[in-house]
mmCIF file of C-alpha atoms in Angstrom:
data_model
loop_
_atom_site.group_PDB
_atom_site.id
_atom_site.type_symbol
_atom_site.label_atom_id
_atom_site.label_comp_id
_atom_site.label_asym_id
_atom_site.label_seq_id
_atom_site.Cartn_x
_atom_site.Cartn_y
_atom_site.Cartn_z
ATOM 1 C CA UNK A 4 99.225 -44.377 70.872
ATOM 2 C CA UNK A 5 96.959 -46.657 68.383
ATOM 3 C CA UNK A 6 97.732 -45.080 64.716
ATOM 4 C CA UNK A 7 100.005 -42.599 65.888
ATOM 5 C CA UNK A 8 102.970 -43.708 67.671
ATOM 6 C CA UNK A 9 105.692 -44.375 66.246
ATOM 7 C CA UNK A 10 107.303 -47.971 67.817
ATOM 8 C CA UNK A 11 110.575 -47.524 66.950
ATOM 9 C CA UNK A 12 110.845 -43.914 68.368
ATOM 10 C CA UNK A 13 111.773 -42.946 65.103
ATOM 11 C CA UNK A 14 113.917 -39.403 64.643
ATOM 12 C CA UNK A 15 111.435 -38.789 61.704
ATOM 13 C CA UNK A 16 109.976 -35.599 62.855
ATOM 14 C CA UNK A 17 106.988 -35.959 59.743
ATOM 15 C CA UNK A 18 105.081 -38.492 61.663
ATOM 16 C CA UNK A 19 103.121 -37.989 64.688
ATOM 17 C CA UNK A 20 104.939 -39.837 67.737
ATOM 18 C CA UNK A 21 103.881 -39.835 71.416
ATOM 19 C CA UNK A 22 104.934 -42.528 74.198
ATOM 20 C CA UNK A 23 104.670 -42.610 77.539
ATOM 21 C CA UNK A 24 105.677 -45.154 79.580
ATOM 22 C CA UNK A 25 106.414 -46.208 83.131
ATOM 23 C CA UNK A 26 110.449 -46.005 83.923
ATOM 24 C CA UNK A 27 111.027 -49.722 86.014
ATOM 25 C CA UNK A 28 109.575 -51.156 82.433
ATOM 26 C CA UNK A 29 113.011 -49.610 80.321
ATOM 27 C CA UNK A 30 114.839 -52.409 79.235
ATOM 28 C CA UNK A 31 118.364 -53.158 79.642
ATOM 29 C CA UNK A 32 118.793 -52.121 75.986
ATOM 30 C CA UNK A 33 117.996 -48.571 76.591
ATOM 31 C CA UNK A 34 119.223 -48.276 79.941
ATOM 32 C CA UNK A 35 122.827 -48.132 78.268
ATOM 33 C CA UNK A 36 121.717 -45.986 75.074
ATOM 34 C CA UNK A 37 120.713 -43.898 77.739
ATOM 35 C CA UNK A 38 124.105 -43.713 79.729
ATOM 36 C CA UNK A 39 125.419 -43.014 75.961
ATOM 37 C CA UNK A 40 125.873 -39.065 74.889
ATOM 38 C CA UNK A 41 122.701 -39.118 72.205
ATOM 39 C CA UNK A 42 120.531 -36.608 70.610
ATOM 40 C CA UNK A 43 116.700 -36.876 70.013
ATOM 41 C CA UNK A 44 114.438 -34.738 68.055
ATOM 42 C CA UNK A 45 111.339 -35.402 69.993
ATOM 43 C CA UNK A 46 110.911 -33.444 73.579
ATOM 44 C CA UNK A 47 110.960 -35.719 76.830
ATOM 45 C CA UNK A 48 109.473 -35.520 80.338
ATOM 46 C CA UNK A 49 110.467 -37.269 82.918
ATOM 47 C CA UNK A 50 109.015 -37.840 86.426
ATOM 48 C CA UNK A 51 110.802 -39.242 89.148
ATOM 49 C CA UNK A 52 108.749 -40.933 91.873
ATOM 50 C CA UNK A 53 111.290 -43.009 93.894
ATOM 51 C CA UNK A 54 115.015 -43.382 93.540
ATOM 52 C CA UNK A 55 117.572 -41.165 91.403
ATOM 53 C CA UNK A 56 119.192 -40.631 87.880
ATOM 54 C CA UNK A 57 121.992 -38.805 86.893
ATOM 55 C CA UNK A 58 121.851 -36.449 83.619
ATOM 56 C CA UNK A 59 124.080 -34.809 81.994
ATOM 57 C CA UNK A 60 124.908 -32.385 79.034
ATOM 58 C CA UNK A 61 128.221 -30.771 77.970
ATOM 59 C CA UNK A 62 128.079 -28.598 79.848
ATOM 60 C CA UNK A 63 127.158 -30.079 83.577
ATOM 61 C CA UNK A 64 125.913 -32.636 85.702
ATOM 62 C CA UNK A 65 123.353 -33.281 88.196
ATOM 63 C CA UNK A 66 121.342 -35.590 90.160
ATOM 64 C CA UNK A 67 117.102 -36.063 89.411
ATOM 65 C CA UNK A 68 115.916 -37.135 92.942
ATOM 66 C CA UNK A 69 112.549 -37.694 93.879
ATOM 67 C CA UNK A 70 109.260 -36.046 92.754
ATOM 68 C CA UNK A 71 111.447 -34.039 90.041
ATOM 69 C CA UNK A 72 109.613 -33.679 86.841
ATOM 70 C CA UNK A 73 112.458 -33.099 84.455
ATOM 71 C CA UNK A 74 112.134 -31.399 80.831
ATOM 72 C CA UNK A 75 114.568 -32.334 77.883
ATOM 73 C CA UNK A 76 114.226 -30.000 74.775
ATOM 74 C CA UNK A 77 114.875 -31.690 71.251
ATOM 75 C CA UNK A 78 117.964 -30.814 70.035
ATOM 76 C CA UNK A 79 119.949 -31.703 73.261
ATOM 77 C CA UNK A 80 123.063 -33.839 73.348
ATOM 78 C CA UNK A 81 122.521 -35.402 76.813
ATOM 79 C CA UNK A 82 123.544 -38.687 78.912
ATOM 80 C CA UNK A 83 120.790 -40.084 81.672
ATOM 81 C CA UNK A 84 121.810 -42.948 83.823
ATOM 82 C CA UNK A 85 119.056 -43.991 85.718
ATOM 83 C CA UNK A 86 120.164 -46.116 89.186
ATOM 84 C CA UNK A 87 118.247 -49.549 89.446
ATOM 85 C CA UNK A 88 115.561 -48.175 92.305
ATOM 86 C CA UNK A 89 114.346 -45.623 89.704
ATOM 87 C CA UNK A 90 110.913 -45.305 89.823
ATOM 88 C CA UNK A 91 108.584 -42.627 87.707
ATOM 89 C CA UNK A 92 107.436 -42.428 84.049
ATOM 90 C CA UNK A 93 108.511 -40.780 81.068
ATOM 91 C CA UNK A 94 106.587 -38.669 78.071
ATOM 92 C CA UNK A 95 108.572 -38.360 74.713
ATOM 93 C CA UNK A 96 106.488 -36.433 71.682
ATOM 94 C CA UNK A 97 107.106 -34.510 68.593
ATOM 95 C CA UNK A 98 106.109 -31.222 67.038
ATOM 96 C CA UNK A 99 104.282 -33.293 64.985
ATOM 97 C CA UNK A 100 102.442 -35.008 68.007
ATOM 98 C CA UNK A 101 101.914 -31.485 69.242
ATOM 99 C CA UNK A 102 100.644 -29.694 66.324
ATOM 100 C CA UNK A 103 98.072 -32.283 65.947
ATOM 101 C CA UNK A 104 95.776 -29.746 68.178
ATOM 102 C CA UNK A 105 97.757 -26.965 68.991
ATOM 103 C CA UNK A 106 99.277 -25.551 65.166
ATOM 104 C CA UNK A 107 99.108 -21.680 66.716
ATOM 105 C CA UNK A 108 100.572 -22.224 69.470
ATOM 106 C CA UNK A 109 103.988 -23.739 70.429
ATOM 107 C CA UNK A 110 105.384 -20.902 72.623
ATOM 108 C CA UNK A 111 105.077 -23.678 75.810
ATOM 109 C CA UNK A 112 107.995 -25.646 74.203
ATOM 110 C CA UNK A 113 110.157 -22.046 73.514
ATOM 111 C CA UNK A 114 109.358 -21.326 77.357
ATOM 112 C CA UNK A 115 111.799 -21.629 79.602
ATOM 113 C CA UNK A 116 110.411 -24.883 81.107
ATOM 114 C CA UNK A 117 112.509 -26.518 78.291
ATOM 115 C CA UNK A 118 115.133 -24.141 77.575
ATOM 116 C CA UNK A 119 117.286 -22.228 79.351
ATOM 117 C CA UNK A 120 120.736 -21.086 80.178
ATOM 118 C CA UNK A 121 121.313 -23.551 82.683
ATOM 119 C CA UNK A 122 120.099 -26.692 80.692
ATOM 120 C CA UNK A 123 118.837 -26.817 84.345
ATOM 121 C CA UNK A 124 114.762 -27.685 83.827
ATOM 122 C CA UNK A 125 114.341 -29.447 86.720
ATOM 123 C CA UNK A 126 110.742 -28.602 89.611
ATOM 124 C CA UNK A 127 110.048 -30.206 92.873
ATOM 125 C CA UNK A 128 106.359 -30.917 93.126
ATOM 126 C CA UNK A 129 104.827 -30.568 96.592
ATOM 127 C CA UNK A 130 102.939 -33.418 98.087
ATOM 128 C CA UNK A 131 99.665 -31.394 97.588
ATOM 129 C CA UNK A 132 100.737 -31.591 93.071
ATOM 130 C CA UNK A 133 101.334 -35.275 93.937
ATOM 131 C CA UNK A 134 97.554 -35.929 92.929
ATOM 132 C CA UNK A 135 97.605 -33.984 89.727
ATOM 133 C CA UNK A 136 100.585 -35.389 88.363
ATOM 134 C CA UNK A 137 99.442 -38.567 89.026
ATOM 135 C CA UNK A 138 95.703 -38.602 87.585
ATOM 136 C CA UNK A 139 97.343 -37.127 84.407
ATOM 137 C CA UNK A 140 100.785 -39.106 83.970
ATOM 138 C CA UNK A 141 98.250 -42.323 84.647
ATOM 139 C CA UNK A 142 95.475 -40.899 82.139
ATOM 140 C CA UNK A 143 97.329 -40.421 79.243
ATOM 141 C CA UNK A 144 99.245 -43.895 80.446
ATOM 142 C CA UNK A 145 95.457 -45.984 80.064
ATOM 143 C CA UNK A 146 94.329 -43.162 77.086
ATOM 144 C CA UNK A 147 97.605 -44.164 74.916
ATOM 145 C CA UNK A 148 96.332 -47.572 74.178
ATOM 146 C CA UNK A 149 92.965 -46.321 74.088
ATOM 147 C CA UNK A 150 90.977 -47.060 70.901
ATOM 148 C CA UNK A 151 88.747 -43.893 71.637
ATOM 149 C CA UNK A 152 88.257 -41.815 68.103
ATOM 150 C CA UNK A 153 88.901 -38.841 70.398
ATOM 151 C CA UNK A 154 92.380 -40.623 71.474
ATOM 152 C CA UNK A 155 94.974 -37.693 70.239
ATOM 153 C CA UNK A 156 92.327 -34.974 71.437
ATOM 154 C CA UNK A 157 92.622 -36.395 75.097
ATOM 155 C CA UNK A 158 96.485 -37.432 74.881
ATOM 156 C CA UNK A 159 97.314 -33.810 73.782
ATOM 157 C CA UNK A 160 95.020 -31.945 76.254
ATOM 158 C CA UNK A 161 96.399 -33.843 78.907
ATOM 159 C CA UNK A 162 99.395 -32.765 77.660
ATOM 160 C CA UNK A 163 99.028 -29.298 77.560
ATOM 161 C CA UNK A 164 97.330 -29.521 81.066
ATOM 162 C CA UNK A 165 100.760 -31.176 82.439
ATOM 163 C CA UNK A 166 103.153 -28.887 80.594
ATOM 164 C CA UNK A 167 100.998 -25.545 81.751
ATOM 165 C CA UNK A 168 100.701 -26.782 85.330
ATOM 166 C CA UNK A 169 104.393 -27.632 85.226
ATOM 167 C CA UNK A 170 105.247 -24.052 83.699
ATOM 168 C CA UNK A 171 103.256 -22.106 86.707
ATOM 169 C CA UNK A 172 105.644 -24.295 89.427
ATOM 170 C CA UNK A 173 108.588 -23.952 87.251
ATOM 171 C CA UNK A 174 108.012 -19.715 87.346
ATOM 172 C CA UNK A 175 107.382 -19.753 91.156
ATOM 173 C CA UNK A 176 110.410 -21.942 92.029
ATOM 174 C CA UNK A 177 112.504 -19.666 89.565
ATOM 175 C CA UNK A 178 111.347 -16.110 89.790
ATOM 176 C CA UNK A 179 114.142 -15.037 91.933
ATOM 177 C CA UNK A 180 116.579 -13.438 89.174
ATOM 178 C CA UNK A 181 118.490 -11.825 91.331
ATOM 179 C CA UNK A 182 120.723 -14.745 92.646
ATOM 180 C CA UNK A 183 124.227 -13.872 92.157
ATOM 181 C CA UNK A 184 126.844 -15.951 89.738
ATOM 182 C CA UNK A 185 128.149 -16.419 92.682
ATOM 183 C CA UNK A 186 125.477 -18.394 94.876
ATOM 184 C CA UNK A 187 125.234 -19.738 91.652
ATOM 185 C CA UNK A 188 128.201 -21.775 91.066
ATOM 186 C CA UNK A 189 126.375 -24.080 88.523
ATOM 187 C CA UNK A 190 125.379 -21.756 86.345
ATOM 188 C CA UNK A 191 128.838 -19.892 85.942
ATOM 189 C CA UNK A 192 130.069 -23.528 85.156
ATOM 190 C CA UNK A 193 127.853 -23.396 82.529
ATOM 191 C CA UNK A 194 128.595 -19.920 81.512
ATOM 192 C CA UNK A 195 132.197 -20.389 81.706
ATOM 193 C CA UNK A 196 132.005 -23.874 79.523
ATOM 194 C CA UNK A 197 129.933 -21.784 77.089
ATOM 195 C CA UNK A 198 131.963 -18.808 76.816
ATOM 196 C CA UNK A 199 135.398 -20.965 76.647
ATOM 197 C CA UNK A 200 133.959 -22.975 73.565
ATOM 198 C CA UNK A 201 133.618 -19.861 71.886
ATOM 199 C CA UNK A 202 136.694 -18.076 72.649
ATOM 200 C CA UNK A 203 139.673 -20.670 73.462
ATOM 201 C CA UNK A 204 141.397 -20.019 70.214
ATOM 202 C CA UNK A 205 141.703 -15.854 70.843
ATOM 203 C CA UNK A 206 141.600 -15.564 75.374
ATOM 204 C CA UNK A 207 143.888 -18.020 77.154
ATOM 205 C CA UNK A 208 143.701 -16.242 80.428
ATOM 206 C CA UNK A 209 141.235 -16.554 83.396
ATOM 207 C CA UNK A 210 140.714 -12.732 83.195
ATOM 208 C CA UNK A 211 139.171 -12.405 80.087
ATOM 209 C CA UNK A 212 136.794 -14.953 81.339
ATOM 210 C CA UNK A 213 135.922 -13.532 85.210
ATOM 211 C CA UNK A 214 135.475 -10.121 83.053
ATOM 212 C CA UNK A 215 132.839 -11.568 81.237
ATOM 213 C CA UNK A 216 131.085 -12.875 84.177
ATOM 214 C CA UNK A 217 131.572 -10.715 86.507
ATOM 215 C CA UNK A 218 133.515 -11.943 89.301
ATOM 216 C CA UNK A 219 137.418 -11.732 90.229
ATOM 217 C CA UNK A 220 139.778 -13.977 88.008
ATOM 218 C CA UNK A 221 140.119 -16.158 91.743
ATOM 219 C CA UNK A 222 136.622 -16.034 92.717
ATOM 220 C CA UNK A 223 136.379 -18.260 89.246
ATOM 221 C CA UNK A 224 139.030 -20.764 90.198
ATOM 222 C CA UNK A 225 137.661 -20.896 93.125
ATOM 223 C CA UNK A 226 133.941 -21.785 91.957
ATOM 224 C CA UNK A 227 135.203 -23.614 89.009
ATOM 225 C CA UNK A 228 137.263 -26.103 91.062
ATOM 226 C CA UNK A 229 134.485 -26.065 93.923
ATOM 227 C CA UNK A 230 132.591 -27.649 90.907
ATOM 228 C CA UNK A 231 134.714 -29.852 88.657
ATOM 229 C CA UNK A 232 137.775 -30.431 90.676
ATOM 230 C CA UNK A 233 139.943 -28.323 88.444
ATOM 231 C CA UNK A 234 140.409 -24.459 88.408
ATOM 232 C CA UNK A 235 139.583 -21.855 84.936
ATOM 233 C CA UNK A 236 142.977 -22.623 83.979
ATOM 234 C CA UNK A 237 143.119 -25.922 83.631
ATOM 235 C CA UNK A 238 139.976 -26.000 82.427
ATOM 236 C CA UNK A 239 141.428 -23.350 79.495
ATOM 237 C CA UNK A 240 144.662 -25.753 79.350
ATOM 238 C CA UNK A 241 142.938 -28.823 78.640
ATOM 239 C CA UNK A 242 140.546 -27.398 75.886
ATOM 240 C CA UNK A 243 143.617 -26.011 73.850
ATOM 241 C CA UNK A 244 145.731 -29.679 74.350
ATOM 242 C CA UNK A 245 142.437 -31.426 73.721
ATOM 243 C CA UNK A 246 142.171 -29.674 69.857
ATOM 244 C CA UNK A 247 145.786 -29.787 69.076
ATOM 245 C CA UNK A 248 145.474 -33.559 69.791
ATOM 246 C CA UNK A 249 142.406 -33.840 67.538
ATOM 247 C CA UNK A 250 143.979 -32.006 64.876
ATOM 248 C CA UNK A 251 147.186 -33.714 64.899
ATOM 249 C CA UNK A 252 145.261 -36.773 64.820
ATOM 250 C CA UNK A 253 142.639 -35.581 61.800
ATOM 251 C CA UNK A 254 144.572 -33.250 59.910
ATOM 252 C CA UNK A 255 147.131 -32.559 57.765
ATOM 253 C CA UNK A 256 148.383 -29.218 58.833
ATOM 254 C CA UNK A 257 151.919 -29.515 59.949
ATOM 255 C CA UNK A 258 152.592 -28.329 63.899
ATOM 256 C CA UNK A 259 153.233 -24.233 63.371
ATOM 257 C CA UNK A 260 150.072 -24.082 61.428
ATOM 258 C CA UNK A 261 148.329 -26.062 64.400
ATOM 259 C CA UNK A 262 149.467 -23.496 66.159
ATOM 260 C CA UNK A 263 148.341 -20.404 64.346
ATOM 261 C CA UNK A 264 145.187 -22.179 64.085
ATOM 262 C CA UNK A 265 144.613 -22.012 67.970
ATOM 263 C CA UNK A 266 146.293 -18.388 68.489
ATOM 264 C CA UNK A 267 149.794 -19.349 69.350
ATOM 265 C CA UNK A 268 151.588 -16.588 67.232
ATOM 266 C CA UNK A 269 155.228 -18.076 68.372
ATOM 267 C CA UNK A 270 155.624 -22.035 67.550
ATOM 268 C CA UNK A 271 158.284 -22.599 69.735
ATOM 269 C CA UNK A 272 155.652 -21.559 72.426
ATOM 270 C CA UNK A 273 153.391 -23.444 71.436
ATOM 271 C CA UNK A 274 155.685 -26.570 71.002
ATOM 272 C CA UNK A 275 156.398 -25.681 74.592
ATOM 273 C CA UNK A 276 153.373 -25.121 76.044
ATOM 274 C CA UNK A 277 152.085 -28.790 74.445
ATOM 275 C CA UNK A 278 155.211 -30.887 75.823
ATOM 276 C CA UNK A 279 154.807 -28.694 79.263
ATOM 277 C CA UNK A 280 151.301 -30.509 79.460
ATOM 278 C CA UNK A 281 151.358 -33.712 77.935
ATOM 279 C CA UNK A 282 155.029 -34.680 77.999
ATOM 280 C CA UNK A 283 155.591 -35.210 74.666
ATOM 281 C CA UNK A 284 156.411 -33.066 71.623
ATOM 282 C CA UNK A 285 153.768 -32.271 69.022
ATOM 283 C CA UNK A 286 155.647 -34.116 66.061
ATOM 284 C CA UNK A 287 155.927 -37.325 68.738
ATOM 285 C CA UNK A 288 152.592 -37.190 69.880
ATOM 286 C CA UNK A 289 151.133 -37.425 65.863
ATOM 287 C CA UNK A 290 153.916 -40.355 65.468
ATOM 288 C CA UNK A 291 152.256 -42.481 68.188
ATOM 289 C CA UNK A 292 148.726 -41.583 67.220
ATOM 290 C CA UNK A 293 149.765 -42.999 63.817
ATOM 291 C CA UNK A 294 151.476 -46.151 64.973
ATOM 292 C CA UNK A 295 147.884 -46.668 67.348
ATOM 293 C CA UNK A 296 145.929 -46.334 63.941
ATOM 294 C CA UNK A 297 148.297 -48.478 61.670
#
């Protein structure tokens, strides 16, 4: 976009940035920034035409096949790897971009098109959207090199055309809100992930969690290992080992304050619980770290 876009896809969120740009062209470069866990401030669309990619956040992964328009939100720590037969374009723009014409209005990027629970903004457009799609992915393709005064006018009200015709698909191919958690095995991965970030250091066991969602504490090691390969309590396991390790290895608490720290009120449990899992003893395991740093 002549005057506007930023080359560099700059973070700066002062300056007015829009790109768009047809997938086969990424280069090798960004491919594997891609593949990368990164964060953008600028929102992104992607439309698959032929082929797949694989996105992720921390909280699940997925598969983009064809004719899936896919929304990313700014703000989003996210991974996309897209396989070598990838086909489609992608749209990345700023509030700034956006506010160029709309300044009243930003509820379309608060929707649920961009956001939601799931981090799940995925629609399937029909053959009979192909068209649509098409004529405006290619428009604002040919209008971002344009050197037409009325260049951002166009760009952003074929913008706002795309996101709005995206939004009435996305509310069709969602309005069923009555699927249960547990058709919906995805989203109480998500849920789970979520709630377990929040509460590891006070509820250790699966109950707490299948309480909060609803289901019995085996119906979630059941969907949870359908998922990731590993039940709720692992899953609960592995976060606790994971931040002992990371705070034997960045501070300088000493092991029964560890401990207390993640809501171990005995330390001899806790030193058991951590040599059950790992095989080593806490005061070992911060030995070695140091030798691998030294």
């Amino acid at each position: 976009m002549k005057d506007l876009t930023d080359k560099n896809m700059s973070t700066s969120t002062n300056k007015p940035f829009f790109e768009i740009s047809e997938i086969n062209s990424m280069c090798n470069e960004t491919r594997e920034q891609n593949r990368v866990p990164h964060i953008h401030d600028y929102f992104s669309i992607y439309w698959i035409q032929k082929g797949e990619a694989l996105h992720a956040t921390k909280y699940i992964q997925y598969t983009v096949k064809k004719n899936n328009v896919f929304f990313v939100p700014a703000g989003l720590t996210h991974s996309f790897e897209f396989k070598d037969n990838c086909r489609g374009f992608s749209i990345f723009f700023n509030f700034t971009f956006f506010n160029l014409k709309y300044r009243c209005d930003d509820s379309i990027l608060r929707s649920s098109l961009f956001n939601n629970p799931d981090f799940y903004t995925i629609i399937q457009i029909s053959k009979s959207d192909e068209d649509i799609f098409n004529f405006l992915f290619k428009r604002m393709l040919a209008q971002n090199v344009s050197a037409s005064p009325y260049q951002p006018e166009l760009l952003t009200s074929a913008l706002m055309l795309l996101l709005y015709t995206s939004k009435e698909i996305h509310d069709k191919q969602y309005s069923d809100s009555s699927v249960s958690l547990e058709n919906n095995p995805k989203r109480v991965v998500i849920n789970f992930r979520q709630m377990l970030e929040e509460n590891y250091k006070t509820a250790k066991d699966v109950s707490f969690y299948a309480e909060k969602l609803n289901v019995r504490p085996v119906q979630l090691n059941e969907i949870i290992k359908k998922i990731t390969g590993i039940t709720a309590g692992e899953f609960i396991r592995n976060k606790i080992i994971e931040e002992a390790k990371k705070m034997l290895y960045s501070t300088d608490l000493n092991t029964k304050e560890i401990g207390f720290v993640l809501g171990f009120d005995d330390p001899a449990y806790f030193s058991r619980f951590f040599k059950k899992y790992t095989g080593s003893t806490l005061s070992d395991f911060r030995t070695l770290l140091q030798k691998k740093v030294q």
